[in-house]
mmCIF file of C-alpha atoms in Angstrom:
data_model
loop_
_atom_site.group_PDB
_atom_site.id
_atom_site.type_symbol
_atom_site.label_atom_id
_atom_site.label_comp_id
_atom_site.label_asym_id
_atom_site.label_seq_id
_atom_site.Cartn_x
_atom_site.Cartn_y
_atom_site.Cartn_z
ATOM 1 C CA MET A 1 28.502 -8.066 -12.219
ATOM 2 C CA THR A 2 26.487 -8.392 -15.152
ATOM 3 C CA PRO A 3 23.909 -5.518 -16.787
ATOM 4 C CA PHE A 4 20.613 -7.018 -15.824
ATOM 5 C CA MET A 5 21.453 -7.557 -11.846
ATOM 6 C CA ASN A 6 21.856 -3.672 -12.125
ATOM 7 C CA ALA A 7 18.238 -2.845 -12.937
ATOM 8 C CA ALA A 8 17.373 -4.212 -9.792
ATOM 9 C CA LEU A 9 19.459 -1.886 -7.896
ATOM 10 C CA PRO A 10 18.136 1.287 -6.851
ATOM 11 C CA ALA A 11 18.530 4.112 -9.771
ATOM 12 C CA SER A 12 20.479 6.305 -7.023
ATOM 13 C CA THR A 13 23.787 4.360 -7.188
ATOM 14 C CA SER A 14 26.187 4.538 -10.059
ATOM 15 C CA LEU A 15 25.974 1.223 -10.691
ATOM 16 C CA VAL A 16 22.795 1.254 -12.652
ATOM 17 C CA PRO A 17 23.808 1.858 -16.664
ATOM 18 C CA THR A 18 21.376 4.356 -19.030
ATOM 19 C CA SER A 19 21.253 0.626 -21.182
ATOM 20 C CA ALA A 20 22.137 -2.638 -21.652
ATOM 21 C CA GLY A 21 25.486 -3.525 -23.048
ATOM 22 C CA THR A 22 26.997 -6.630 -23.590
ATOM 23 C CA THR A 23 29.775 -6.375 -21.223
ATOM 24 C CA GLY A 24 29.971 -8.561 -18.341
ATOM 25 C CA LEU A 25 27.399 -11.037 -20.286
ATOM 26 C CA PRO A 26 28.687 -14.518 -20.442
ATOM 27 C CA PRO A 27 29.198 -15.334 -24.573
ATOM 28 C CA GLY A 28 26.536 -16.045 -26.455
ATOM 29 C CA LEU A 29 24.288 -13.325 -24.977
ATOM 30 C CA THR A 30 22.516 -9.917 -26.454
ATOM 31 C CA ASP A 31 21.851 -6.660 -25.272
ATOM 32 C CA ALA A 32 17.921 -8.643 -26.197
ATOM 33 C CA ASP A 33 18.822 -11.113 -23.474
ATOM 34 C CA ALA A 34 19.890 -9.008 -21.298
ATOM 35 C CA ALA A 35 16.834 -6.389 -21.741
ATOM 36 C CA ARG A 36 14.693 -8.825 -20.803
ATOM 37 C CA ILE A 37 16.228 -10.358 -17.884
ATOM 38 C CA ALA A 38 16.423 -6.838 -16.440
ATOM 39 C CA ALA A 39 12.809 -6.454 -17.031
ATOM 40 C CA ALA A 40 11.922 -9.562 -15.288
ATOM 41 C CA ILE A 41 13.772 -8.756 -12.293
ATOM 42 C CA SER A 42 12.457 -5.429 -12.538
ATOM 43 C CA ALA A 43 8.837 -6.845 -12.417
ATOM 44 C CA ALA A 44 9.620 -8.750 -9.187
ATOM 45 C CA ARG A 45 9.074 -6.185 -6.762
ATOM 46 C CA THR A 46 6.363 -3.578 -7.206
ATOM 47 C CA GLU A 47 7.197 0.046 -7.999
ATOM 48 C CA SER A 48 6.495 1.259 -4.879
ATOM 49 C CA THR A 49 8.789 -1.160 -3.596
ATOM 50 C CA ARG A 50 11.357 -0.146 -5.380
ATOM 51 C CA THR A 51 10.730 3.391 -4.751
ATOM 52 C CA VAL A 52 11.110 2.905 -1.025
ATOM 53 C CA TYR A 53 14.526 0.704 -1.558
ATOM 54 C CA ALA A 54 15.522 3.573 -3.836
ATOM 55 C CA GLN A 55 14.979 6.237 -1.101
ATOM 56 C CA THR A 56 16.025 4.188 1.711
ATOM 57 C CA TRP A 57 19.426 3.224 0.068
ATOM 58 C CA SER A 58 19.725 7.178 -0.862
ATOM 59 C CA GLN A 59 19.694 7.906 2.887
ATOM 60 C CA TRP A 60 22.416 4.921 3.715
ATOM 61 C CA GLU A 61 24.819 6.708 0.360
ATOM 62 C CA ARG A 62 24.651 9.989 1.731
ATOM 63 C CA TRP A 63 25.093 9.120 5.199
ATOM 64 C CA CYS A 64 28.687 7.035 4.404
ATOM 65 C CA GLY A 65 29.755 9.540 1.798
ATOM 66 C CA ALA A 66 29.334 12.313 4.916
ATOM 67 C CA ARG A 67 31.640 10.144 6.614
ATOM 68 C CA GLY A 68 34.032 9.338 3.935
ATOM 69 C CA ILE A 69 32.644 5.544 4.375
ATOM 70 C CA PRO A 70 32.091 3.307 1.330
ATOM 71 C CA ALA A 71 28.634 2.411 1.172
ATOM 72 C CA LEU A 72 28.903 -0.557 -1.139
ATOM 73 C CA PRO A 73 30.307 -2.649 0.006
ATOM 74 C CA GLY A 74 29.514 -1.980 3.205
ATOM 75 C CA ASP A 75 31.207 -2.308 6.371
ATOM 76 C CA PRO A 76 29.119 -3.918 9.525
ATOM 77 C CA LEU A 77 30.428 -2.025 11.924
ATOM 78 C CA ALA A 78 29.653 1.543 9.721
ATOM 79 C CA LEU A 79 26.011 0.252 9.573
ATOM 80 C CA CYS A 80 25.752 0.109 13.510
ATOM 81 C CA ALA A 81 26.839 3.004 13.500
ATOM 82 C CA TYR A 82 23.920 4.706 10.898
ATOM 83 C CA LEU A 83 21.506 2.157 12.987
ATOM 84 C CA THR A 84 22.009 3.622 16.582
ATOM 85 C CA GLU A 85 22.688 7.367 15.421
ATOM 86 C CA ARG A 86 18.832 6.862 13.211
ATOM 87 C CA ALA A 87 17.655 5.195 16.499
ATOM 88 C CA GLU A 88 18.853 8.212 19.074
ATOM 89 C CA THR A 89 17.331 10.888 16.484
ATOM 90 C CA GLY A 90 13.885 8.712 16.663
ATOM 91 C CA LYS A 91 13.269 6.564 14.061
ATOM 92 C CA ALA A 92 11.227 3.846 14.836
ATOM 93 C CA THR A 93 12.273 0.361 14.422
ATOM 94 C CA SER A 94 10.520 -0.722 11.536
ATOM 95 C CA THR A 95 12.219 2.057 9.802
ATOM 96 C CA LEU A 96 15.748 0.711 10.837
ATOM 97 C CA ASP A 97 14.202 -2.912 9.405
ATOM 98 C CA MET A 98 13.416 -1.250 6.144
ATOM 99 C CA SER A 99 16.960 0.289 5.939
ATOM 100 C CA CYS A 100 18.720 -3.230 6.556
ATOM 101 C CA THR A 101 16.343 -4.809 3.790
ATOM 102 C CA ALA A 102 17.239 -1.961 1.644
ATOM 103 C CA ILE A 103 20.946 -2.838 2.290
ATOM 104 C CA ARG A 104 21.026 -6.434 1.875
ATOM 105 C CA HIS A 105 19.112 -6.169 -1.113
ATOM 106 C CA VAL A 106 21.711 -4.217 -2.953
ATOM 107 C CA HIS A 107 24.516 -5.963 -1.458
ATOM 108 C CA ARG A 108 23.257 -9.227 -3.015
ATOM 109 C CA MET A 109 22.399 -8.000 -6.029
ATOM 110 C CA CYS A 110 26.369 -7.059 -6.239
ATOM 111 C CA GLY A 111 27.099 -9.884 -5.716
ATOM 112 C CA VAL A 112 29.170 -8.719 -2.385
ATOM 113 C CA ALA A 113 29.360 -9.782 1.239
ATOM 114 C CA ASP A 114 25.945 -8.628 3.405
ATOM 115 C CA PRO A 115 26.852 -6.115 6.059
ATOM 116 C CA VAL A 116 23.442 -7.003 7.364
ATOM 117 C CA GLU A 117 24.337 -10.523 7.964
ATOM 118 C CA SER A 118 27.448 -9.905 10.576
ATOM 119 C CA GLU A 119 26.499 -10.605 13.837
ATOM 120 C CA VAL A 120 27.779 -7.461 15.533
ATOM 121 C CA VAL A 121 24.501 -5.922 13.301
ATOM 122 C CA ARG A 122 22.511 -8.713 14.572
ATOM 123 C CA GLN A 123 23.286 -8.250 18.203
ATOM 124 C CA VAL A 124 22.792 -4.388 17.503
ATOM 125 C CA ARG A 125 19.416 -4.950 15.849
ATOM 126 C CA ARG A 126 18.659 -6.774 19.038
ATOM 127 C CA GLY A 127 19.386 -4.422 21.258
ATOM 128 C CA LEU A 128 17.588 -1.298 19.912
ATOM 129 C CA MET A 129 14.495 -3.350 19.750
ATOM 130 C CA ARG A 130 15.293 -4.021 23.573
ATOM 131 C CA THR A 131 15.986 -0.409 24.022
ATOM 132 C CA TYR A 132 13.545 1.562 21.971
ATOM 133 C CA GLY A 133 11.321 -1.271 21.447
ATOM 134 C CA ALA A 134 8.521 -1.530 18.164
ATOM 135 C CA ALA A 135 6.329 1.911 18.512
ATOM 136 C CA PRO A 136 2.665 1.256 17.610
ATOM 137 C CA ARG A 137 2.021 2.177 14.094
ATOM 138 C CA ARG A 138 -0.729 4.793 13.554
ATOM 139 C CA LEU A 139 -3.003 3.051 11.496
ATOM 140 C CA ALA A 140 -5.389 4.218 9.265
ATOM 141 C CA ARG A 141 -8.952 5.233 11.124
ATOM 142 C CA PRO A 142 -11.387 3.069 9.738
ATOM 143 C CA LEU A 143 -15.013 4.703 8.924
ATOM 144 C CA THR A 144 -17.845 3.757 10.115
ATOM 145 C CA VAL A 145 -21.473 3.677 7.988
ATOM 146 C CA ASP A 146 -22.420 6.707 9.896
ATOM 147 C CA GLU A 147 -19.617 8.381 9.021
ATOM 148 C CA ILE A 148 -19.908 7.454 5.083
ATOM 149 C CA ARG A 149 -23.325 8.489 4.988
ATOM 150 C CA GLN A 150 -21.957 11.746 6.444
ATOM 151 C CA ILE A 151 -19.486 11.931 3.911
ATOM 152 C CA ILE A 152 -21.737 11.123 0.707
ATOM 153 C CA GLY A 153 -24.139 13.556 2.047
ATOM 154 C CA GLY A 154 -22.169 16.410 2.256
ATOM 155 C CA MET A 155 -20.825 16.167 -1.307
ATOM 156 C CA ASP A 156 -22.542 17.456 -4.325
ATOM 157 C CA ARG A 157 -23.187 14.591 -6.648
ATOM 158 C CA SER A 158 -24.292 16.489 -9.798
ATOM 159 C CA THR A 159 -20.984 17.473 -11.285
ATOM 160 C CA PRO A 160 -18.829 14.782 -12.468
ATOM 161 C CA ILE A 161 -16.257 14.744 -9.902
ATOM 162 C CA GLY A 162 -18.799 14.642 -7.238
ATOM 163 C CA ILE A 163 -20.206 11.539 -9.078
ATOM 164 C CA ARG A 164 -17.020 10.077 -9.555
ATOM 165 C CA ASP A 165 -15.440 10.643 -5.946
ATOM 166 C CA ALA A 166 -18.902 9.055 -4.576
ATOM 167 C CA ALA A 167 -18.433 6.094 -6.930
ATOM 168 C CA MET A 168 -14.968 5.428 -5.632
ATOM 169 C CA ILE A 169 -16.184 6.054 -1.955
ATOM 170 C CA LEU A 170 -19.126 3.921 -2.187
ATOM 171 C CA MET A 171 -17.159 1.195 -4.354
ATOM 172 C CA GLY A 172 -14.037 1.264 -2.120
ATOM 173 C CA TYR A 173 -16.131 0.585 1.000
ATOM 174 C CA ALA A 174 -18.409 -1.821 -0.269
ATOM 175 C CA SER A 175 -15.360 -4.389 -1.487
ATOM 176 C CA ALA A 176 -12.470 -3.701 1.063
ATOM 177 C CA MET A 177 -10.621 -2.979 -1.852
ATOM 178 C CA ARG A 178 -7.193 -1.834 -1.332
ATOM 179 C CA ARG A 179 -6.045 1.863 -3.444
ATOM 180 C CA SER A 180 -4.026 0.290 -5.982
ATOM 181 C CA GLU A 181 -6.808 -1.990 -6.824
ATOM 182 C CA ILE A 182 -9.335 0.516 -6.956
ATOM 183 C CA VAL A 183 -7.437 2.841 -9.209
ATOM 184 C CA ALA A 184 -6.305 -0.503 -11.376
ATOM 185 C CA LEU A 185 -10.023 -1.392 -12.043
ATOM 186 C CA THR A 186 -11.051 -1.130 -15.850
ATOM 187 C CA LEU A 187 -14.291 -1.393 -17.731
ATOM 188 C CA ALA A 188 -13.585 -4.831 -18.648
ATOM 189 C CA ASP A 189 -13.018 -5.970 -14.718
ATOM 190 C CA VAL A 190 -16.699 -5.342 -13.818
ATOM 191 C CA GLU A 191 -19.421 -8.269 -14.529
ATOM 192 C CA TYR A 192 -22.682 -7.254 -13.586
ATOM 193 C CA LYS A 193 -24.984 -9.842 -11.878
ATOM 194 C CA PRO A 194 -28.655 -9.717 -10.329
ATOM 195 C CA ALA A 195 -27.197 -9.543 -6.535
ATOM 196 C CA GLY A 196 -24.743 -6.926 -7.260
ATOM 197 C CA LEU A 197 -21.403 -7.441 -9.495
ATOM 198 C CA LEU A 198 -18.323 -9.068 -9.279
ATOM 199 C CA LEU A 199 -14.857 -7.131 -9.742
ATOM 200 C CA ASN A 200 -11.816 -8.949 -11.129
ATOM 201 C CA ILE A 201 -8.936 -7.582 -9.450
ATOM 202 C CA ARG A 202 -5.652 -9.003 -12.002
ATOM 203 C CA LYS A 203 -2.962 -7.975 -9.535
ATOM 204 C CA SER A 204 -2.597 -7.145 -6.195
ATOM 205 C CA LYS A 205 -0.067 -6.870 -2.722
ATOM 206 C CA MET A 206 -0.649 -10.116 -1.973
ATOM 207 C CA ASP A 207 -1.022 -11.575 -5.923
ATOM 208 C CA GLN A 208 1.948 -10.646 -7.005
ATOM 209 C CA GLU A 209 2.012 -13.241 -10.148
ATOM 210 C CA GLY A 210 -1.195 -12.320 -11.097
ATOM 211 C CA HIS A 211 -3.281 -14.765 -10.714
ATOM 212 C CA GLY A 212 -6.370 -12.891 -9.766
ATOM 213 C CA GLN A 213 -8.946 -12.462 -7.255
ATOM 214 C CA VAL A 214 -12.755 -11.964 -7.591
ATOM 215 C CA VAL A 215 -14.813 -9.470 -5.234
ATOM 216 C CA ALA A 216 -17.858 -9.156 -4.985
ATOM 217 C CA VAL A 217 -20.398 -6.213 -4.063
ATOM 218 C CA ALA A 218 -23.717 -6.481 -3.473
ATOM 219 C CA HIS A 219 -26.547 -3.811 -3.890
ATOM 220 C CA GLY A 220 -27.370 -0.906 -1.475
ATOM 221 C CA GLN A 221 -29.918 -1.406 0.943
ATOM 222 C CA HIS A 222 -30.555 2.708 0.479
ATOM 223 C CA ALA A 223 -30.672 4.136 -2.705
ATOM 224 C CA HIS A 224 -28.597 7.311 -1.771
ATOM 225 C CA THR A 225 -24.958 5.052 -0.422
ATOM 226 C CA ASP A 226 -26.405 2.317 -3.266
ATOM 227 C CA PRO A 227 -22.462 1.401 -4.539
ATOM 228 C CA VAL A 228 -23.944 -0.247 -7.617
ATOM 229 C CA ALA A 229 -26.140 2.062 -8.136
ATOM 230 C CA ALA A 230 -23.565 5.074 -7.882
ATOM 231 C CA LEU A 231 -20.863 3.125 -10.315
ATOM 232 C CA ASN A 232 -23.466 3.223 -12.923
ATOM 233 C CA THR A 233 -24.076 6.814 -12.488
ATOM 234 C CA TRP A 234 -20.322 7.623 -12.974
ATOM 235 C CA ARG A 235 -19.860 4.955 -15.973
ATOM 236 C CA ALA A 236 -22.981 6.923 -18.391
ATOM 237 C CA VAL A 237 -20.509 10.080 -17.438
ATOM 238 C CA ARG A 238 -17.445 8.454 -18.022
ATOM 239 C CA GLY A 239 -18.556 6.825 -21.158
ATOM 240 C CA GLU A 240 -18.058 3.354 -22.796
ATOM 241 C CA THR A 241 -14.645 3.632 -24.072
ATOM 242 C CA PRO A 242 -12.538 0.981 -22.827
ATOM 243 C CA GLY A 243 -9.612 1.896 -19.938
ATOM 244 C CA ALA A 244 -9.713 2.733 -16.687
ATOM 245 C CA LEU A 245 -12.786 2.812 -15.040
ATOM 246 C CA PHE A 246 -12.173 5.465 -12.886
ATOM 247 C CA THR A 247 -10.278 8.471 -14.537
ATOM 248 C CA ARG A 248 -9.060 12.154 -14.130
ATOM 249 C CA ILE A 249 -11.294 15.117 -14.466
ATOM 250 C CA TRP A 250 -9.955 18.432 -15.310
ATOM 251 C CA ALA A 251 -12.258 21.120 -15.051
ATOM 252 C CA SER A 252 -15.497 19.671 -16.282
ATOM 253 C CA SER A 253 -14.018 17.345 -18.711
ATOM 254 C CA VAL A 254 -13.461 14.123 -17.946
ATOM 255 C CA SER A 255 -10.396 12.023 -19.294
ATOM 256 C CA HIS A 256 -9.252 8.802 -20.096
ATOM 257 C CA GLU A 257 -6.554 9.061 -18.104
ATOM 258 C CA PRO A 258 -6.286 6.618 -15.043
ATOM 259 C CA LEU A 259 -5.844 7.807 -11.172
ATOM 260 C CA SER A 260 -2.906 7.132 -9.014
ATOM 261 C CA GLY A 261 -3.427 5.896 -5.757
ATOM 262 C CA HIS A 262 -2.788 9.226 -4.485
ATOM 263 C CA VAL A 263 -5.402 10.575 -5.595
ATOM 264 C CA VAL A 264 -7.752 8.728 -3.766
ATOM 265 C CA ALA A 265 -6.295 9.173 -0.643
ATOM 266 C CA ARG A 266 -6.423 12.798 -0.764
ATOM 267 C CA MET A 267 -9.603 12.728 -2.548
ATOM 268 C CA LEU A 268 -11.003 10.780 0.686
ATOM 269 C CA ARG A 269 -9.568 12.981 3.576
ATOM 270 C CA THR A 270 -10.482 16.157 1.568
ATOM 271 C CA ARG A 271 -13.783 14.934 1.356
ATOM 272 C CA ALA A 272 -14.301 13.963 5.293
ATOM 273 C CA GLU A 273 -12.957 16.936 6.227
ATOM 274 C CA ALA A 274 -15.688 18.657 3.959
ATOM 275 C CA ALA A 275 -18.188 16.844 5.668
ATOM 276 C CA GLY A 276 -16.885 17.582 9.105
ATOM 277 C CA LEU A 277 -14.807 14.982 9.660
ATOM 278 C CA ASP A 278 -11.367 15.006 11.567
ATOM 279 C CA GLY A 279 -9.056 14.054 8.547
ATOM 280 C CA THR A 280 -6.223 13.126 10.925
ATOM 281 C CA ARG A 281 -5.490 9.272 10.015
ATOM 282 C CA ILE A 282 -8.230 9.280 7.073
ATOM 283 C CA THR A 283 -6.116 7.544 4.222
ATOM 284 C CA ALA A 284 -7.696 5.319 1.614
ATOM 285 C CA HIS A 285 -7.215 2.330 3.377
ATOM 286 C CA SER A 286 -10.194 3.905 5.939
ATOM 287 C CA LEU A 287 -12.523 2.137 3.722
ATOM 288 C CA ARG A 288 -11.106 -1.205 3.729
ATOM 289 C CA ALA A 289 -10.224 -0.921 6.998
ATOM 290 C CA GLY A 290 -13.940 0.533 7.877
ATOM 291 C CA HIS A 291 -15.594 -2.198 6.137
ATOM 292 C CA ALA A 292 -13.583 -4.797 8.319
ATOM 293 C CA THR A 293 -14.542 -2.745 11.663
ATOM 294 C CA ALA A 294 -17.710 -2.595 10.511
ATOM 295 C CA ALA A 295 -18.233 -6.098 9.450
ATOM 296 C CA ALA A 296 -16.981 -7.087 12.607
ATOM 297 C CA MET A 297 -19.252 -5.163 14.634
ATOM 298 C CA ALA A 298 -22.283 -5.957 13.195
ATOM 299 C CA GLY A 299 -20.949 -9.845 14.058
ATOM 300 C CA VAL A 300 -20.307 -11.037 10.368
ATOM 301 C CA PRO A 301 -17.811 -14.237 11.431
ATOM 302 C CA LEU A 302 -14.428 -13.967 10.660
ATOM 303 C CA ASP A 303 -13.799 -16.202 7.583
ATOM 304 C CA ARG A 304 -16.472 -14.143 5.598
ATOM 305 C CA ILE A 305 -14.679 -10.881 6.338
ATOM 306 C CA ALA A 306 -11.094 -12.562 5.469
ATOM 307 C CA ALA A 307 -12.753 -13.672 2.009
ATOM 308 C CA GLN A 308 -13.544 -10.361 1.099
ATOM 309 C CA THR A 309 -10.534 -8.461 2.014
ATOM 310 C CA ARG A 310 -8.547 -11.289 0.799
ATOM 311 C CA HIS A 311 -6.389 -11.841 4.368
ATOM 312 C CA LYS A 312 -4.176 -14.666 4.043
ATOM 313 C CA ASP A 313 -3.243 -14.365 7.626
ATOM 314 C CA LEU A 314 -6.222 -13.431 10.188
ATOM 315 C CA THR A 315 -4.372 -12.936 12.877
ATOM 316 C CA VAL A 316 -4.070 -9.210 10.970
ATOM 317 C CA LEU A 317 -8.028 -9.073 11.034
ATOM 318 C CA VAL A 318 -7.715 -10.200 14.554
ATOM 319 C CA ASN A 319 -5.514 -7.842 15.917
ATOM 320 C CA ARG A 320 -6.450 -5.142 13.741
ATOM 321 C CA TYR A 321 -10.050 -5.024 13.672
ATOM 322 C CA ILE A 322 -11.761 -7.518 15.929
ATOM 323 C CA ARG A 323 -9.635 -7.428 19.046
ATOM 324 C CA PRO A 324 -9.784 -4.274 19.558
ATOM 325 C CA LEU A 325 -13.597 -3.624 19.643
ATOM 326 C CA GLU A 326 -13.586 -6.966 22.314
ATOM 327 C CA VAL A 327 -11.325 -4.503 24.506
ATOM 328 C CA LEU A 328 -13.509 -1.801 24.154
ATOM 329 C CA ALA A 329 -16.727 -3.451 25.056
ATOM 330 C CA ASN A 330 -15.109 -5.553 27.907
ATOM 331 C CA THR A 331 -13.100 -2.566 29.541
ATOM 332 C CA SER A 332 -13.365 -1.996 33.518
ATOM 333 C CA SER A 333 -13.500 1.512 32.785
ATOM 334 C CA LYS A 334 -16.752 1.580 31.609
ATOM 335 C CA ASP A 335 -18.023 0.475 35.328
ATOM 336 C CA LEU A 336 -15.887 3.034 37.340
ATOM 337 C CA GLY A 337 -18.776 5.495 38.057
ATOM 338 C CA HIS A 338 -16.873 8.417 37.222
#
């Protein structure tokens, strides 16, 4: 196995070298070649995906270590025992699927037999699905327009952090961007137009190759919740130094350090709870989901919603946002007279 193959493996494995070396490289290739190949392989998956793979692989390694079983290459029957034990402890089938995905990835990158492909593992996974089913995910709760107004109305927008947070909330809701896209925006990604502004999404979850996408945000109908006005106010505080659009604030000092997606999630939940809302299931995705749901309730055609959210699979929009609204509107329970 070559050093650049190791670069794609979870860092928890002992197979990952601390630096590239020529051991295992074909004649004529250098350390520099290995480093460039390793960087390209690493870029094939997002940092969050690599982190999940590493954590999932570590769990498999610890389980194997406790039983004296080699994790690599893994035995198909050992994997069956691992999956059935985790299912019995209440792990969702989606979690078991992720275990198989990470284990498959490591085995393939190491060029050894993949236990996930074994027929006995396939049968066990099928049996676990029939036995335990796929528990429904607890999705982020979509925020309504009234709830956004409630959150914004309870904020002190005279401070730098209040100004920044209001701009992030209103821009996130109006644009339907993902949290990773919000924090990745730079000043250069914002283009002002008479009707609002255009946001250049240089790279996103569904655009890993970085072809780029453009999202439009129109002026709000109310000054207090106008996303364009809120962004302008934040830019006046932030300054026009090139770099991240939304930045960290230390005490009352505005820095030019970019935010992480986790900051957006914590901020939104904290602001929602401060406004008197139940923070359960409120995440950064509540802004994006809220946009889609509110648009569906307003009768916006599905293709226009999909163009804004950039969903390639329309069934996601239908099953998560449209169908629940139809079920609630048509439920016979409202006619029971109780």
